[in-house]
Tab-separated table of C-alpha atoms in Angstrom:
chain	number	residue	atom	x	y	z
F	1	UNK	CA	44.405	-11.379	3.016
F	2	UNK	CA	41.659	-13.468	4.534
F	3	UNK	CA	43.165	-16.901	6.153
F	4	UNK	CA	40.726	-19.953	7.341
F	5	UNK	CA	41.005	-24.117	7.474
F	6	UNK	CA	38.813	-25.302	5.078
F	7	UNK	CA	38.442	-29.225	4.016
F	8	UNK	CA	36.242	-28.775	0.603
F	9	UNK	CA	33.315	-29.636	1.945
F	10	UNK	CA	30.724	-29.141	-0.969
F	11	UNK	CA	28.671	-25.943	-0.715
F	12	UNK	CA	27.899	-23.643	-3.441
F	13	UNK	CA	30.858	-21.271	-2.402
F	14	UNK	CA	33.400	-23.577	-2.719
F	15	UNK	CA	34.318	-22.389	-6.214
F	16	UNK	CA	34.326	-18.775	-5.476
F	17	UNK	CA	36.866	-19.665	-2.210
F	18	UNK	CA	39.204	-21.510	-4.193
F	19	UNK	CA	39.534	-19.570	-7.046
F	20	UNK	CA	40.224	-16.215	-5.351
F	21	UNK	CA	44.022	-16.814	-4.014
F	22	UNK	CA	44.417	-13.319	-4.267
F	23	UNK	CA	41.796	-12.542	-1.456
F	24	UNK	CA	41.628	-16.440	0.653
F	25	UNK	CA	44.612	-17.798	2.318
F	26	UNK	CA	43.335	-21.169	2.245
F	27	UNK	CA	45.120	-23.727	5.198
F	28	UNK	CA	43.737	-27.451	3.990
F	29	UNK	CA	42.857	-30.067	6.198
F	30	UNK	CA	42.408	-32.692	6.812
F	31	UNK	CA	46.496	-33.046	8.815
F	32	UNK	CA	47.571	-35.656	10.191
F	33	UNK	CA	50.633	-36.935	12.183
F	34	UNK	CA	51.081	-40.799	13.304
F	35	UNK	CA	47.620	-41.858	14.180
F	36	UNK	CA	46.059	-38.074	14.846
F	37	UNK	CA	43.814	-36.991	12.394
F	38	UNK	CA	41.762	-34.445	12.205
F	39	UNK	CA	38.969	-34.275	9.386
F	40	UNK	CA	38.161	-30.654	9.710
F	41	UNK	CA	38.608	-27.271	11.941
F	42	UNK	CA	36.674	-27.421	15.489
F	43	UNK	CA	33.998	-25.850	15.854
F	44	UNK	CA	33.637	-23.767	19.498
F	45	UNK	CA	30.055	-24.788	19.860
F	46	UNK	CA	28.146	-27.438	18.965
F	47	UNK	CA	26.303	-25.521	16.626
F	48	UNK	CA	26.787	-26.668	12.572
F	49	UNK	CA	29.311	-24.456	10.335
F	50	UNK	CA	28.270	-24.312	6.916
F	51	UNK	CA	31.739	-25.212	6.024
F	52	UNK	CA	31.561	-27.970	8.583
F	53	UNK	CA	28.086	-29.249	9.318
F	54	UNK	CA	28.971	-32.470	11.180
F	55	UNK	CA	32.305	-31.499	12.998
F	56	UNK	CA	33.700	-32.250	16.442
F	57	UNK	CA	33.729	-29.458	18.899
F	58	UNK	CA	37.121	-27.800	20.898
F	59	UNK	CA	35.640	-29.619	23.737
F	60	UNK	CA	35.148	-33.320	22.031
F	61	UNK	CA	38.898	-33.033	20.885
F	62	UNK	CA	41.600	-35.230	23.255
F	63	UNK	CA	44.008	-32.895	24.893
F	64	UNK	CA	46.490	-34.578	21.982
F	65	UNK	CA	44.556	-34.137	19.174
F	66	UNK	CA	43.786	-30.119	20.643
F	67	UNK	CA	47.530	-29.025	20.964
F	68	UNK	CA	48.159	-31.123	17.513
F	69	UNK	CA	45.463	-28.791	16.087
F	70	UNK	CA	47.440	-25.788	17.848
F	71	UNK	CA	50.649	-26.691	16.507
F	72	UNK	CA	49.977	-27.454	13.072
F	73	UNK	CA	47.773	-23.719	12.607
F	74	UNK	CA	51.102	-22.549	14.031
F	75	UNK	CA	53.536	-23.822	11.266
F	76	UNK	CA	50.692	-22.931	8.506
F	77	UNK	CA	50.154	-19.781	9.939
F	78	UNK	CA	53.898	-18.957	10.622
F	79	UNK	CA	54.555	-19.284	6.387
F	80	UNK	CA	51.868	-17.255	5.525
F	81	UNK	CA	53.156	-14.821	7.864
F	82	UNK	CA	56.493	-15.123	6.569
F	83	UNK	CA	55.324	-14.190	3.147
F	84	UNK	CA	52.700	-11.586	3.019
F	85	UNK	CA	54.123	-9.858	6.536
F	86	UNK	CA	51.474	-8.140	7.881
F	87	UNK	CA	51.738	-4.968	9.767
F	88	UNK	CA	48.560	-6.161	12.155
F	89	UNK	CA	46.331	-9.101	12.667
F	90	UNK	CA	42.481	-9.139	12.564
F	91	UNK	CA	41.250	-12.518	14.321
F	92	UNK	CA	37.953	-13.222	14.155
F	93	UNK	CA	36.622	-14.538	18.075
F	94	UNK	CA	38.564	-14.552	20.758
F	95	UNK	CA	39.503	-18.117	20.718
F	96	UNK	CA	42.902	-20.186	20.323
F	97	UNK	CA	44.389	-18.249	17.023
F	98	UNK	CA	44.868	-14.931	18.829
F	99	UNK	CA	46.685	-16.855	21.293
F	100	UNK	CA	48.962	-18.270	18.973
F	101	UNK	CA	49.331	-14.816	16.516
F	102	UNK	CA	50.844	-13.130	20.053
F	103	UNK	CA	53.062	-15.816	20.605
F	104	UNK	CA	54.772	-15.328	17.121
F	105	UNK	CA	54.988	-11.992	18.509
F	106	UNK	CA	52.464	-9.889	16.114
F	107	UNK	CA	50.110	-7.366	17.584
F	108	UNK	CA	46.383	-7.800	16.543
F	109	UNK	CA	42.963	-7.166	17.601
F	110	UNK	CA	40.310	-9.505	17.874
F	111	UNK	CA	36.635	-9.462	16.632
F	112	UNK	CA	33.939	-10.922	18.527
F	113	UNK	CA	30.981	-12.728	17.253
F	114	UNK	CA	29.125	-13.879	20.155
F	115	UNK	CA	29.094	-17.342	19.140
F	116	UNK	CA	32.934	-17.114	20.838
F	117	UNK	CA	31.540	-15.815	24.054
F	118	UNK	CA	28.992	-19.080	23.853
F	119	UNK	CA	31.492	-21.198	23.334
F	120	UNK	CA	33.641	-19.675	26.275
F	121	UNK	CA	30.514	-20.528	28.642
F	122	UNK	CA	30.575	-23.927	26.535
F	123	UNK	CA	34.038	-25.039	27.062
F	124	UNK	CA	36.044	-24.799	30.289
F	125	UNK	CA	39.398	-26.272	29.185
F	126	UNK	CA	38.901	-23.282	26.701
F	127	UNK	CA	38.667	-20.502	29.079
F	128	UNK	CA	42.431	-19.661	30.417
F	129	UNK	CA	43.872	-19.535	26.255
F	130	UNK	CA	40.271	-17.357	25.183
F	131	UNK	CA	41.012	-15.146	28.387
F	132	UNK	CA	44.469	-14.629	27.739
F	133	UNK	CA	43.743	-13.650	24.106
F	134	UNK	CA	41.142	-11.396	24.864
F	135	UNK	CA	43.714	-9.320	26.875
F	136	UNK	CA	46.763	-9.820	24.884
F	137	UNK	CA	44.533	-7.605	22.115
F	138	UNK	CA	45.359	-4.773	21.660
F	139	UNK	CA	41.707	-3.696	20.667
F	140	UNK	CA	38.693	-6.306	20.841
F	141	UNK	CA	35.472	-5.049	18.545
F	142	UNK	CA	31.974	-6.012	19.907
F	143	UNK	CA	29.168	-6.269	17.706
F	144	UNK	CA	26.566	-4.434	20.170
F	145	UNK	CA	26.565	-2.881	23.428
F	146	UNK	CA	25.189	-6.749	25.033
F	147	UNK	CA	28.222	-8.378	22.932
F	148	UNK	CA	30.205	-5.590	24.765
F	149	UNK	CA	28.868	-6.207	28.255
F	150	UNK	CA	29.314	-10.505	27.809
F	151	UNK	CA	33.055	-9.474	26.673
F	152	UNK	CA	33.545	-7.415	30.029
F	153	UNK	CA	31.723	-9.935	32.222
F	154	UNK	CA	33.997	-12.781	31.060
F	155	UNK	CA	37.176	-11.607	30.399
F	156	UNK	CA	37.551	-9.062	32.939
F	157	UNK	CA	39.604	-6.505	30.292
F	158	UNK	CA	39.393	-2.899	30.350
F	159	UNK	CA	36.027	-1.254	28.898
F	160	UNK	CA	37.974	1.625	26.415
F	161	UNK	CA	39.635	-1.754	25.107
F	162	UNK	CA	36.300	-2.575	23.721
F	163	UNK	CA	35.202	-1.208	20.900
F	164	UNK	CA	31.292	-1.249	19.362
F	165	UNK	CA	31.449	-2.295	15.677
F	166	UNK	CA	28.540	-3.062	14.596
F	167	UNK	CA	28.009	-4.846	11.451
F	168	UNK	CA	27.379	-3.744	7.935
F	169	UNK	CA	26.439	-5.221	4.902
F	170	UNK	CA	26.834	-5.255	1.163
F	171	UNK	CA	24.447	-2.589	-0.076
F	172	UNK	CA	25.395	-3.797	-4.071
F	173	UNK	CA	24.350	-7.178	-3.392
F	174	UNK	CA	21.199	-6.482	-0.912
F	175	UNK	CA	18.938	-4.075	-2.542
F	176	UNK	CA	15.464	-4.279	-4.224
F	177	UNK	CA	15.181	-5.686	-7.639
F	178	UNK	CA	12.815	-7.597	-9.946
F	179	UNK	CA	12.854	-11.196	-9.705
F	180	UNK	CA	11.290	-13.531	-11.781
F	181	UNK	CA	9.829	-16.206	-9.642
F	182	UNK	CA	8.642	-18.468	-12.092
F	183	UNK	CA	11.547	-18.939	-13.405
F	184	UNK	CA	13.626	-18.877	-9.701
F	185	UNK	CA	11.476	-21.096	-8.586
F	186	UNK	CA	11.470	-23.495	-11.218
F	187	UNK	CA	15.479	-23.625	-11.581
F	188	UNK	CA	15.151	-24.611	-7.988
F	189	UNK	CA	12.182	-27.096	-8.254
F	190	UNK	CA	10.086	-25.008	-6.151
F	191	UNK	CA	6.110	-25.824	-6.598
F	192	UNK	CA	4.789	-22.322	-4.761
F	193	UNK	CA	1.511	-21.024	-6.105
F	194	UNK	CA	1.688	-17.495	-7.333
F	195	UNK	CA	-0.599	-16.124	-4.355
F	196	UNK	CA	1.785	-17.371	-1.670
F	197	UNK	CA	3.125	-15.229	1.146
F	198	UNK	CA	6.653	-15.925	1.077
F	199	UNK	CA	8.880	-15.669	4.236
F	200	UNK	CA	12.548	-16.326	4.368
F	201	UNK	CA	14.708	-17.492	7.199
F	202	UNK	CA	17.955	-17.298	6.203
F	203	UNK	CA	20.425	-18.581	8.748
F	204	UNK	CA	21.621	-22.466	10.303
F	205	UNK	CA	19.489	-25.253	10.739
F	206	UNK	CA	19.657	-25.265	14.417
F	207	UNK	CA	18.449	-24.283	17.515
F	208	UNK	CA	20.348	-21.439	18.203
F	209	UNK	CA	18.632	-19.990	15.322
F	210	UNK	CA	15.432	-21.201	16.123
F	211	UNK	CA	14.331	-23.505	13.388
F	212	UNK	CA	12.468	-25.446	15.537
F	213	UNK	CA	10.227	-22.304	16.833
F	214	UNK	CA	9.818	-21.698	13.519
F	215	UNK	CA	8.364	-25.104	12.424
F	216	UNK	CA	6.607	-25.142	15.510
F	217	UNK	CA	4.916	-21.852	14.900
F	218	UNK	CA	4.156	-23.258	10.845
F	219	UNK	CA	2.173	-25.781	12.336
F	220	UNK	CA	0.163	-23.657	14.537
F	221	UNK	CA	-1.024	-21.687	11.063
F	222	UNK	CA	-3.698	-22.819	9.060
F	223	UNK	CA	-2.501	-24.497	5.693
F	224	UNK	CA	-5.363	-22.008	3.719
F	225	UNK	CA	-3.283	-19.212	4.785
F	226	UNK	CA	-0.855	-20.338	2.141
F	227	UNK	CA	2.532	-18.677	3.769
F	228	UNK	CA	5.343	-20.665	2.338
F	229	UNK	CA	8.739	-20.744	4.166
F	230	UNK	CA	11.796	-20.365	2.388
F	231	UNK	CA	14.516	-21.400	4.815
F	232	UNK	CA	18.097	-20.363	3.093
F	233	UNK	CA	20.618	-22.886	5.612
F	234	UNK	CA	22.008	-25.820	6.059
F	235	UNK	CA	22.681	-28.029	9.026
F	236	UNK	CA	21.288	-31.014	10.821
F	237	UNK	CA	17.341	-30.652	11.073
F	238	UNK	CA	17.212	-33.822	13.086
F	239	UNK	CA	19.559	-32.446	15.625
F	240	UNK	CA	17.306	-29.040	16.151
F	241	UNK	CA	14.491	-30.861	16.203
F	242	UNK	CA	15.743	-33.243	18.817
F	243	UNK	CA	12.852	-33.498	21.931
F	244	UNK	CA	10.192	-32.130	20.270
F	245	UNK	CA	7.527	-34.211	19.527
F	246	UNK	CA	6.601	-35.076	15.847
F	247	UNK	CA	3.010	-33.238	16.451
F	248	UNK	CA	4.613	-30.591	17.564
F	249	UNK	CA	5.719	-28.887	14.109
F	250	UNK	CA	5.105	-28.954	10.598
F	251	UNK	CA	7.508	-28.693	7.680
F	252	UNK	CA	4.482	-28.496	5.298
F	253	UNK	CA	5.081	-25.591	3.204
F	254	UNK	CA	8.836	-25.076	4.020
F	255	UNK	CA	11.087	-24.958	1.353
F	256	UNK	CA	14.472	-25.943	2.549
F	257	UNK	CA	17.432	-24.856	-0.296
F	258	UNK	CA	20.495	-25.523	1.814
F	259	UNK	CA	23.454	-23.261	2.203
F	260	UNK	CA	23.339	-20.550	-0.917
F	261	UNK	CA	25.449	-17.908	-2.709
F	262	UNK	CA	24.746	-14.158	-1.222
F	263	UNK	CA	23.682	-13.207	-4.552
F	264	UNK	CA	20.819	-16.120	-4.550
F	265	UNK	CA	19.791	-14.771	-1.278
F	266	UNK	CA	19.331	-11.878	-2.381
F	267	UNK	CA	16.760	-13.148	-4.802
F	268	UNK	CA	15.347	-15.074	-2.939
F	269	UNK	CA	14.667	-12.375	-0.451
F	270	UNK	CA	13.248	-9.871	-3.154
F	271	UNK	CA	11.099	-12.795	-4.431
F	272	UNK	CA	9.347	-12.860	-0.564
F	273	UNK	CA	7.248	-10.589	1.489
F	274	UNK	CA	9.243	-10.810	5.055
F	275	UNK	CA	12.149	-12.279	6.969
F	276	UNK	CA	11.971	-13.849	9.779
F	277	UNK	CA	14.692	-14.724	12.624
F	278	UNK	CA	13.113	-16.811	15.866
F	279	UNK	CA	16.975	-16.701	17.200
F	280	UNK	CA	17.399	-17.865	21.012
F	281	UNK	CA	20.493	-15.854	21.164
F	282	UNK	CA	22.712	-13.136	18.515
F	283	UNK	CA	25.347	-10.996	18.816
F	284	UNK	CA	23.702	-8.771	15.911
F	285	UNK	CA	21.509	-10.870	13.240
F	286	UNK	CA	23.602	-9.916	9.897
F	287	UNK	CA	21.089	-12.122	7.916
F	288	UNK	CA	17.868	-9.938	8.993
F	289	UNK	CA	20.131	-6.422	7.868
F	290	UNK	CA	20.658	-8.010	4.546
F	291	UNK	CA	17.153	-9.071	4.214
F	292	UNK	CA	16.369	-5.372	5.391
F	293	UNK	CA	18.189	-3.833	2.719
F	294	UNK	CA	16.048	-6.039	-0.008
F	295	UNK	CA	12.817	-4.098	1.598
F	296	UNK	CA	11.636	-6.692	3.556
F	297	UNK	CA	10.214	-6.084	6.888
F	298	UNK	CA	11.156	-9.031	9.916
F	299	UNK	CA	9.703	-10.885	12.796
F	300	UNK	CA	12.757	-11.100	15.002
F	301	UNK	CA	13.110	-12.508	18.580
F	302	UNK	CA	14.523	-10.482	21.688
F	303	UNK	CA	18.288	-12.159	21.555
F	304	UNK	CA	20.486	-9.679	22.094
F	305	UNK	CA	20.905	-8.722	17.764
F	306	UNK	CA	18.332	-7.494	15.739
F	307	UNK	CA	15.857	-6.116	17.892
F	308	UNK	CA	17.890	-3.240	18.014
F	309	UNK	CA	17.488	-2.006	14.658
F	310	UNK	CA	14.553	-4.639	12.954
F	311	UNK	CA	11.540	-3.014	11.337
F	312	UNK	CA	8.600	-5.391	11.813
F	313	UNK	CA	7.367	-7.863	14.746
F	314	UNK	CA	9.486	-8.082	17.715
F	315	UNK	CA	8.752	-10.664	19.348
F	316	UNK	CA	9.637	-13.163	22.814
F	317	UNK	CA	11.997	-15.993	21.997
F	318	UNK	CA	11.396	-20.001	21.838
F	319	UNK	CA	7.427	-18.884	21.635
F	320	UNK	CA	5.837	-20.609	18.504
F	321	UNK	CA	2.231	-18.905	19.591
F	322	UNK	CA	3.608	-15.805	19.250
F	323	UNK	CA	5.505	-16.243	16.070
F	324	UNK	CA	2.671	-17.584	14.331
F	325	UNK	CA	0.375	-14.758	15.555
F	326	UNK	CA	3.123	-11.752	14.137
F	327	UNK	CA	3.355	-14.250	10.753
F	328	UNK	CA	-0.576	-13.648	10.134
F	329	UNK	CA	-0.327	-10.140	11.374
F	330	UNK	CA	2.361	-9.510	8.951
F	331	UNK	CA	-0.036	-11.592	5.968
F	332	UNK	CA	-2.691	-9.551	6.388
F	333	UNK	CA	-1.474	-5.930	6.855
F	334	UNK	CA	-2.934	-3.532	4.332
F	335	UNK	CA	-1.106	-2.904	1.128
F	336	UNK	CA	0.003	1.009	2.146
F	337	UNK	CA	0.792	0.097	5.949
F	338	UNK	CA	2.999	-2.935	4.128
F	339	UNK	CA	4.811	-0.271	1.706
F	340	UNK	CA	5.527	1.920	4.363
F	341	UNK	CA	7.051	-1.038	6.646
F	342	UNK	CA	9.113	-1.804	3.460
F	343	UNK	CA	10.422	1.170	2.565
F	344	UNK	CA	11.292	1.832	6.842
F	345	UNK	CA	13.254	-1.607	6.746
F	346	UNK	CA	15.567	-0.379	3.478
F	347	UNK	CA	15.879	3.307	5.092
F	348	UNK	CA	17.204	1.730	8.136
F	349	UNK	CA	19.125	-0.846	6.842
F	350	UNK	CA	20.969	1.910	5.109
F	351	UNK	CA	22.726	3.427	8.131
F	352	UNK	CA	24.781	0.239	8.589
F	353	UNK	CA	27.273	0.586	5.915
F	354	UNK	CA	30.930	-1.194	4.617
F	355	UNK	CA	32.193	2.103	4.235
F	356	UNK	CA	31.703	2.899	7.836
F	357	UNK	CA	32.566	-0.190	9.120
F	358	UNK	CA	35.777	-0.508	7.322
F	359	UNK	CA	36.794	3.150	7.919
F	360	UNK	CA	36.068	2.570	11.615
F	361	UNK	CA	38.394	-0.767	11.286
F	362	UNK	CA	40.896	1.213	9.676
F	363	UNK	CA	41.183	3.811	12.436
F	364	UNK	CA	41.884	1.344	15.212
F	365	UNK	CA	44.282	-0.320	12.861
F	366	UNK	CA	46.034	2.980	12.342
F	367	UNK	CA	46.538	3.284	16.032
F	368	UNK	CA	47.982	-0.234	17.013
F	369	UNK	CA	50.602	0.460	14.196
F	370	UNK	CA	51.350	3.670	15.296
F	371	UNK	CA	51.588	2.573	18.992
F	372	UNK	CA	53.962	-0.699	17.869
F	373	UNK	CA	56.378	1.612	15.821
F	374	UNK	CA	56.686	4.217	19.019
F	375	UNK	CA	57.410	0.982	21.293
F	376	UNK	CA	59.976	-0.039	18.450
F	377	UNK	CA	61.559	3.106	18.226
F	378	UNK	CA	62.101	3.341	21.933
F	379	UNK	CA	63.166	0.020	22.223
């Protein structure tokens, strides 16, 4: 069972969240005790959630309203426990829940995303309760060999503690398939001519993921060349934006559709030509895979993610020049050399399965279980 704070904030997944209790544990906030309040979960960095766009940071928190956070995810957490008794614990980052699931006195293993090991550099007042969870686990799973390396460097554990797992992705929902654009298009009050080159970006509105290269890089390309943007995120433009001049970028031809449904995605990607992801940093790029598996060949960024496995452009990050330049490239390829590049970016997408992920998960599960029931037994 999958447990998360949520406070309804209106996205086009809500629905499918809340009526799934079978599947979602679903801990509601806002809480509040005497005069602390708090709206919505923190966010480790101040980067926007698409469940939480505009939220306050583990770092903007008072040292009150932190431990008030703690303490109520403690009781919540302590019932759901109580009910559906879990042999193991999966927490996603190493962060303050792990902390707390060991102090109940459950074993678990935590799952790093990166964005946890950026929020560790992020927040010092953070560091002693991530470090302590990261070697209270009794297996921590790193997205890449880099993800692995950042884990080693700043939480000093042991390396056969860390486990690659890198991601997969849902093969039934992210394949090739028609798409009628007109019709897409128009149920999304889209005006796109029919001979545009369509590129995707599907990820946050910030500039972690590089919107602003990306806008940057749009105005660098001549209008004529009619490449149309479909960015497939939400978040707070303004904020990514924020120091670069208005010059600077264009948002002509950019399509912005806020935060969507994976199955609109995946129109939307088999309605387009190529991905693109201008990240500054990833821990592996899940978006571009997905977009992969709809046969779409991407322009990613050296970040530490996708330009491990991409098919496409690879690219230097926070460089608009060269962005634009692999854009046009990518326009103008011959039809065959395209094809090829297309069906490359399915093939490869295809060796980074569920099945394999999950089995993999399901091994190191096996082994903390066995490993608690020994310790029981001998106790």
């Amino acid at each position: 069972k999958l447990f998360f704070p949520d406070s309804k904030e209106p996205s086009n997944d809500l629905d499918y969240y809340y009526s799934h209790p079978e599947l979602f544990e679903i801990w509601h906030l806002p809480i509040e005790k005497g005069e602390l309040r708090l709206d919505s979960f923190p966010l480790m960095i101040p980067d926007p959630h698409p469940r939480n766009p505009i939220g306050k940071t583990y770092k903007e928190l008072t040292e009150k309203e932190l431990y008030f956070y703690f303490e109520a995810f403690r009781n919540r957490i302590s019932k759901v426990i109580e009910t559906f008794k879990p042999d193991i614990i999966e927490c996603q980052h190493i962060w303050a829940y792990d902390h707390i699931i060991d102090d109940l006195g459950y074993p678990f293993i935590a799952a790093a995303h990166h964005s946890d090991q950026m929020g560790y550099r992020f927040d010092p007042r953070m560091r002693p309760i991530a470090k302590k969870s990261a070697h209270d686990a009794k297996f921590i799973f790193a997205l890449s060999e880099e993800n692995k390396r950042e884990i080693l460097e700043l939480y000093g554990v042991a390396a056969n503690k860390v486990i690659i797992l890198e991601n997969g992705y849902d093969r039934k929902m992210f394949h090739p398939f028609p798409v009628n654009k007109e019709e897409l298009f128009e149920a999304h009050d889209l005006k796109i001519p029919k001979e545009a080159f369509l590129v995707t970006f599907a990820g946050k509105l910030s500039k972690t993921k590089g919107i602003d290269t990306l806008l940057q890089a749009n105005a660098l390309i001549p209008e004529k060349e009619k490449i149309h943007f479909l960015v497939l995120g939400a978040g707070n433009l303004k904020e990514a934006l924020k120091g670069a001049s208005p010059d600077s970028y264009s948002t002509k031809q950019v399509h912005f559709l806020d935060h969507l449904m994976p199955k609109k995605v995946a129109e939307f990607h088999n309605a387009s030509d190529i991905t693109v992801m201008p990240s500054r940093t990833e821990g592996f790029g899940l978006s571009c895979l997905e977009a992969m598996g709809c046969g779409l060949p991407a322009i990613v960024t050296r970040c530490g993610g996708p330009e491990h496995y991409a098919v496409g452009e690879i690219i230097e990050k926070e460089n608009p020049e060269a962005l634009a330049k692999a854009l046009l490239k990518m326009k103008h390829l011959p039809h065959n050399a395209y094809k090829a590049l297309s069906n490359q970016a399915i093939e490869t997408a295809h060796h980074y399965s569920w099945t394999s992920n999950a089995k993999k998960r399901l091994h190191y599960y096996q082994k903390v279980i066995d490993e608690t029931s020994k310790l029981k037994n001998v106790s």
